[in-house]
mmCIF file of C-alpha atoms in Angstrom:
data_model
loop_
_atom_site.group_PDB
_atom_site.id
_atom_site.type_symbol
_atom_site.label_atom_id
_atom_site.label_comp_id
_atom_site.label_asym_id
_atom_site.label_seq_id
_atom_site.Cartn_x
_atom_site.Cartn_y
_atom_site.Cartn_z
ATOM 1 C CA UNK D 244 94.864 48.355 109.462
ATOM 2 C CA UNK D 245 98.606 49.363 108.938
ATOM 3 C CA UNK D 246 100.670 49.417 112.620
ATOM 4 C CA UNK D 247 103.957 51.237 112.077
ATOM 5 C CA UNK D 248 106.782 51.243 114.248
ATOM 6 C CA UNK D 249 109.153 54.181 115.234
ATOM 7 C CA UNK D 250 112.120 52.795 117.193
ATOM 8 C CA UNK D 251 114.882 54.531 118.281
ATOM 9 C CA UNK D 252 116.521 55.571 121.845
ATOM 10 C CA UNK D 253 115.272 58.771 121.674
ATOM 11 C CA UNK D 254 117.626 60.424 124.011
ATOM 12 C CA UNK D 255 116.735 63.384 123.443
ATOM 13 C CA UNK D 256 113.654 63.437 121.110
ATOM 14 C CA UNK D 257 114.436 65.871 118.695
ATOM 15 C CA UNK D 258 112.961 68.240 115.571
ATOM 16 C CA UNK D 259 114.198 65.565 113.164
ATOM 17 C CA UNK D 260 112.684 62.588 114.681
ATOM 18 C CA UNK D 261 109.517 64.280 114.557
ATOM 19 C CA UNK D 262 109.904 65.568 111.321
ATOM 20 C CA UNK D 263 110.219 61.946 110.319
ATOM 21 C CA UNK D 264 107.477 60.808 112.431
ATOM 22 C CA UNK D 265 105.182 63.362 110.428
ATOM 23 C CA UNK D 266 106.202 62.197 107.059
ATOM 24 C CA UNK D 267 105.384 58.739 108.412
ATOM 25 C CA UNK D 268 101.778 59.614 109.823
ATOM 26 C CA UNK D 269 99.961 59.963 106.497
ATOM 27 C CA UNK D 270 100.789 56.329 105.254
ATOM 28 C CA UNK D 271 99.723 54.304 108.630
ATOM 29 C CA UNK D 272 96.623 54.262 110.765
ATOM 30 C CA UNK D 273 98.157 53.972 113.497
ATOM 31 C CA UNK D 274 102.097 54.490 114.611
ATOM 32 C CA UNK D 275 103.725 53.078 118.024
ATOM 33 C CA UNK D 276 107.060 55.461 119.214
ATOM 34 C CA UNK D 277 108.964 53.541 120.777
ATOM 35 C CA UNK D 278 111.874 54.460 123.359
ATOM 36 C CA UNK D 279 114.694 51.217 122.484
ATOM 37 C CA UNK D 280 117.035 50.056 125.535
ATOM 38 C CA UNK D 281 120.465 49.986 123.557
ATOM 39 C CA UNK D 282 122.946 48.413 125.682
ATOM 40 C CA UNK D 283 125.558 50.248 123.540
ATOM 41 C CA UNK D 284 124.651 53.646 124.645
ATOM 42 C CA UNK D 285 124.390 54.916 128.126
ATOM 43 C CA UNK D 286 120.984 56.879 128.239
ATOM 44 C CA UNK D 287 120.778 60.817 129.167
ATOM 45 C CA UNK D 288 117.547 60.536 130.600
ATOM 46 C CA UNK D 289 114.979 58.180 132.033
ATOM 47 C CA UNK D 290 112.529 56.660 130.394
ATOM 48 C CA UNK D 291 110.188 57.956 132.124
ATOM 49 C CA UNK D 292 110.851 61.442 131.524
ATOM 50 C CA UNK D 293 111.805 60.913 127.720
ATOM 51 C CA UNK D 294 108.057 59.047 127.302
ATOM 52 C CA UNK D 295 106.802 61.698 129.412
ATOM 53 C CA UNK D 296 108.646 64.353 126.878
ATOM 54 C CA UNK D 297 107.553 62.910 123.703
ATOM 55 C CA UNK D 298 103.635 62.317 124.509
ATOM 56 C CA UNK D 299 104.259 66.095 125.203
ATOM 57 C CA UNK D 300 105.924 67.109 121.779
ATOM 58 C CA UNK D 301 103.242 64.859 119.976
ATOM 59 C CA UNK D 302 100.350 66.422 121.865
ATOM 60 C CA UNK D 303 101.857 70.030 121.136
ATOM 61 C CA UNK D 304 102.844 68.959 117.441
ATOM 62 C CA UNK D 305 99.924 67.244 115.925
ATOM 63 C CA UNK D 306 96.172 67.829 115.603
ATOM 64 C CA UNK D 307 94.362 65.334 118.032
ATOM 65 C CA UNK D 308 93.257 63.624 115.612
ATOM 66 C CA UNK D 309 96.654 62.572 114.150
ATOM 67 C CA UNK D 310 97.715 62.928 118.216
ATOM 68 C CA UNK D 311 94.965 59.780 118.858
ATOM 69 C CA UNK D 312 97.267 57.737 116.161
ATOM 70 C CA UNK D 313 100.378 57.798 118.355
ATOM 71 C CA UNK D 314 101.198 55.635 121.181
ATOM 72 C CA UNK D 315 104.757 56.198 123.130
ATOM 73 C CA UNK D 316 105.909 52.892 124.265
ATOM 74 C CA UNK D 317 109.067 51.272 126.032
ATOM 75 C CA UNK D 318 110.565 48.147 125.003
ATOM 76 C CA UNK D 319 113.604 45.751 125.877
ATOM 77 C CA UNK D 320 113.155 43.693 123.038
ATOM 78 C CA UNK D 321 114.954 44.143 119.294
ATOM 79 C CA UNK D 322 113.037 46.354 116.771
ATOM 80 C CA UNK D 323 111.683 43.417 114.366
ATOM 81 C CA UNK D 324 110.690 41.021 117.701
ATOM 82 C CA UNK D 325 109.358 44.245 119.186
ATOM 83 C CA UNK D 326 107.224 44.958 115.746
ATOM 84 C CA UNK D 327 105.900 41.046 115.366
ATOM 85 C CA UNK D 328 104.742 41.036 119.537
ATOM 86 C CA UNK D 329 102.319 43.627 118.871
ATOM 87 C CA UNK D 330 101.132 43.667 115.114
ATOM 88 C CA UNK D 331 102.921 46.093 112.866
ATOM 89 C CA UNK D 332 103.591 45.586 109.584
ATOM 90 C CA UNK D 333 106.209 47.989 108.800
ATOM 91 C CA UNK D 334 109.452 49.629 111.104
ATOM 92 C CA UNK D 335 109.729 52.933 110.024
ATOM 93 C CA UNK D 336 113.323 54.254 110.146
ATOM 94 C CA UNK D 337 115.065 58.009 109.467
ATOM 95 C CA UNK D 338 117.651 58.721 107.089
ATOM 96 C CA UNK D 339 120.062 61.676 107.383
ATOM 97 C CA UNK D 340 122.633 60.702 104.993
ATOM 98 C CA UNK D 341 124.718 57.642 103.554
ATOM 99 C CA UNK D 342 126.556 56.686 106.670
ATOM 100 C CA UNK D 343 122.877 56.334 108.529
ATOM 101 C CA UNK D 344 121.959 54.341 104.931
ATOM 102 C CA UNK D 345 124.943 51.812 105.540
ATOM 103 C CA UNK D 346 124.058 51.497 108.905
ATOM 104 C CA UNK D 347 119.960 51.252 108.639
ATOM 105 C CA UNK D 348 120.842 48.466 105.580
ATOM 106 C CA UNK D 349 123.128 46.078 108.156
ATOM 107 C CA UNK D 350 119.980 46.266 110.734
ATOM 108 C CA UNK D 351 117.467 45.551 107.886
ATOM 109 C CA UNK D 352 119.689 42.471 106.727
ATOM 110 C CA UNK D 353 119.907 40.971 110.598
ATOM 111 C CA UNK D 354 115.863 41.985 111.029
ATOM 112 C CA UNK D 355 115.164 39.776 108.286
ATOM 113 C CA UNK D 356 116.927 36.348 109.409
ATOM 114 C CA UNK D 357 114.546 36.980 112.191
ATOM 115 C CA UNK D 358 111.291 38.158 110.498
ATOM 116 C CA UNK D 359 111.089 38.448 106.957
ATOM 117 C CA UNK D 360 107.479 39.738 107.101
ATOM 118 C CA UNK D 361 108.340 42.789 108.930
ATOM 119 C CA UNK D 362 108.962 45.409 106.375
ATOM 120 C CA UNK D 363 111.742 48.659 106.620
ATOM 121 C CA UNK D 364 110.280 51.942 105.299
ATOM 122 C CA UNK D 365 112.746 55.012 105.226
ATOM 123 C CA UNK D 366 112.139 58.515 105.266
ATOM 124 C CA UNK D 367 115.068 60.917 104.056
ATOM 125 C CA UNK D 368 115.417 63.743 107.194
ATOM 126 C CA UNK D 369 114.735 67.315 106.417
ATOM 127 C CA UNK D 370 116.703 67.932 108.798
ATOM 128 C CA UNK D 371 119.653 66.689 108.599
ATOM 129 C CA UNK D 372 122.271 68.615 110.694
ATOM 130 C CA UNK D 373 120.101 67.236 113.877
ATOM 131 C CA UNK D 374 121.709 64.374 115.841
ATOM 132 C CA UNK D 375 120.915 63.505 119.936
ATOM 133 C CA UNK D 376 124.975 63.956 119.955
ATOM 134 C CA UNK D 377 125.019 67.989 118.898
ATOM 135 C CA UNK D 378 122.220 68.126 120.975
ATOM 136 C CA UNK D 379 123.462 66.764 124.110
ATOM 137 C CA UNK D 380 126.659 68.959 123.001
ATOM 138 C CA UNK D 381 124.588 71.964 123.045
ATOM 139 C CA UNK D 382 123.084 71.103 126.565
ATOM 140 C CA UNK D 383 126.467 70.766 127.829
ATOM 141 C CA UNK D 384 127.536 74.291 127.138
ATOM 142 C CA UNK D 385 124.259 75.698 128.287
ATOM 143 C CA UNK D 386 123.290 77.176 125.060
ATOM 144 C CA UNK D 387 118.864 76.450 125.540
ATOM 145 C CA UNK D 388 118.183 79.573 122.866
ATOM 146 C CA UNK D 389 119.643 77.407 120.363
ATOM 147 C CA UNK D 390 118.178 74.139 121.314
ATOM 148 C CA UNK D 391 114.584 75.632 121.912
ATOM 149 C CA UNK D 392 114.497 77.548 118.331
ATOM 150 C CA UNK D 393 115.878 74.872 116.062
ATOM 151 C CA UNK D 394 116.110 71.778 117.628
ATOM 152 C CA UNK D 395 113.945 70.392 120.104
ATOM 153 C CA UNK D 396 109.683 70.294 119.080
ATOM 154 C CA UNK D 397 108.358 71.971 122.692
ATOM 155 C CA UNK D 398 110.503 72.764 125.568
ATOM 156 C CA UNK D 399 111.647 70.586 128.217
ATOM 157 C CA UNK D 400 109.346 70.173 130.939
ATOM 158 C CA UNK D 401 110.790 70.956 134.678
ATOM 159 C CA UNK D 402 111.280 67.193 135.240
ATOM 160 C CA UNK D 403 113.644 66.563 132.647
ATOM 161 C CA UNK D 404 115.488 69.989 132.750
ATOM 162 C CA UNK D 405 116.221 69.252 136.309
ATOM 163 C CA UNK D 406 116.965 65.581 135.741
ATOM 164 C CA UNK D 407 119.578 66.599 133.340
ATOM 165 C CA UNK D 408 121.222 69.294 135.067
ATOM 166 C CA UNK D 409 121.767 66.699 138.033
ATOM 167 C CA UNK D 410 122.906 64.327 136.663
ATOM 168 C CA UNK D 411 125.069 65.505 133.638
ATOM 169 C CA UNK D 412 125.970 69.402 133.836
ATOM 170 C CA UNK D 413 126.521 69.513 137.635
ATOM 171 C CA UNK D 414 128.769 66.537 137.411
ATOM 172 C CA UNK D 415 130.515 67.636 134.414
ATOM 173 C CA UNK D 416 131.270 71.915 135.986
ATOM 174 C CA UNK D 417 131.475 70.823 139.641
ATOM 175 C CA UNK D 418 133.789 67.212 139.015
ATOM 176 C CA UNK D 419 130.782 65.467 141.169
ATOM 177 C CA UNK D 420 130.618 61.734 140.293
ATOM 178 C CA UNK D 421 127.465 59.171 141.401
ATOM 179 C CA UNK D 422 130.335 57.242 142.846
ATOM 180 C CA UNK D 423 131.466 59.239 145.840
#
């Protein structure tokens, strides 16, 4: 049985994640999505809603049959430790252009001092304008038409809509801060 895993933070998922993710589907039995903790990047949303949000997009976006293949997960742990703990073979990993290249090559070359049977498999984007950053741009000046029709798989359910209007645009238009 081929295991693949799809890492990332995920914050927000996005069109081009899961066009990757269904390029990926066809060559593994099954596939584990998993939401990252990267200390380097202050997340949007929990991960709660985000797993909550992407069960939803893969239920909406795939057959069930292909839907039965996914799992959405939550891990701590680096990719390639992540990968070996539970049995996959490969890490599947998105490509947008040659600065995500030079960057997906320096992770592959630290993954393998750790676990040189985990193998990298890389699918090229056809979507490539997509990033979480022009998306969480976009949610910042309120523009949902856009975001709905090209960027995000299903809409945001109430949960995370409201999550992210509390914590993020009211903060931002009103000057309110967590710390007051």
């Amino acid at each position: 049985m081929r295991k693949g895993l799809y890492i990332g933070s995920f914050d927000c998922f996005h069109n081009g994640h899961l066009d990757v993710l269904k390029q990926a589907l066809p060559f593994f039995d099954e596939i584990l999505v998993v939401i990252g903790n990267n200390p380097m990047k202050k997340r949007r949303f929990t991960v709660g809603s985000s797993k909550q949000y992407i069960e939803k997009c893969i239920s909406e976006c795939f057959n069930k049959e292909d839907a039965k293949k996914i799992t959405v997960d939550y891990t701590d742990d680096l990719a390639v430790v992540y990968a070996k703990n539970n049995g996959c073979s490969h890490i599947i990993r998105g490509i947008r252009n040659s600065f995500d290249y030079a960057y997906e090559k320096n992770i592959f070359v630290s993954s393998q001092v750790i676990d040189m049977d985990i193998n990298y498999v890389y699918f090229l984007t056809n979507l490539p304008h997509i990033s979480s950053t022009m998306i969480n741009e976009l949610m910042e000046r309120d523009m949902v038409d856009v975001l709905l029709k090209d960027f995000l798989p299903c809409k945001f359910n109430c949960l995370m809509s409201q999550e992210y209007y509390d914590t993020v645009i009211r903060p931002s238009v009103w000057g309110e801060s967590d710390d007051l």
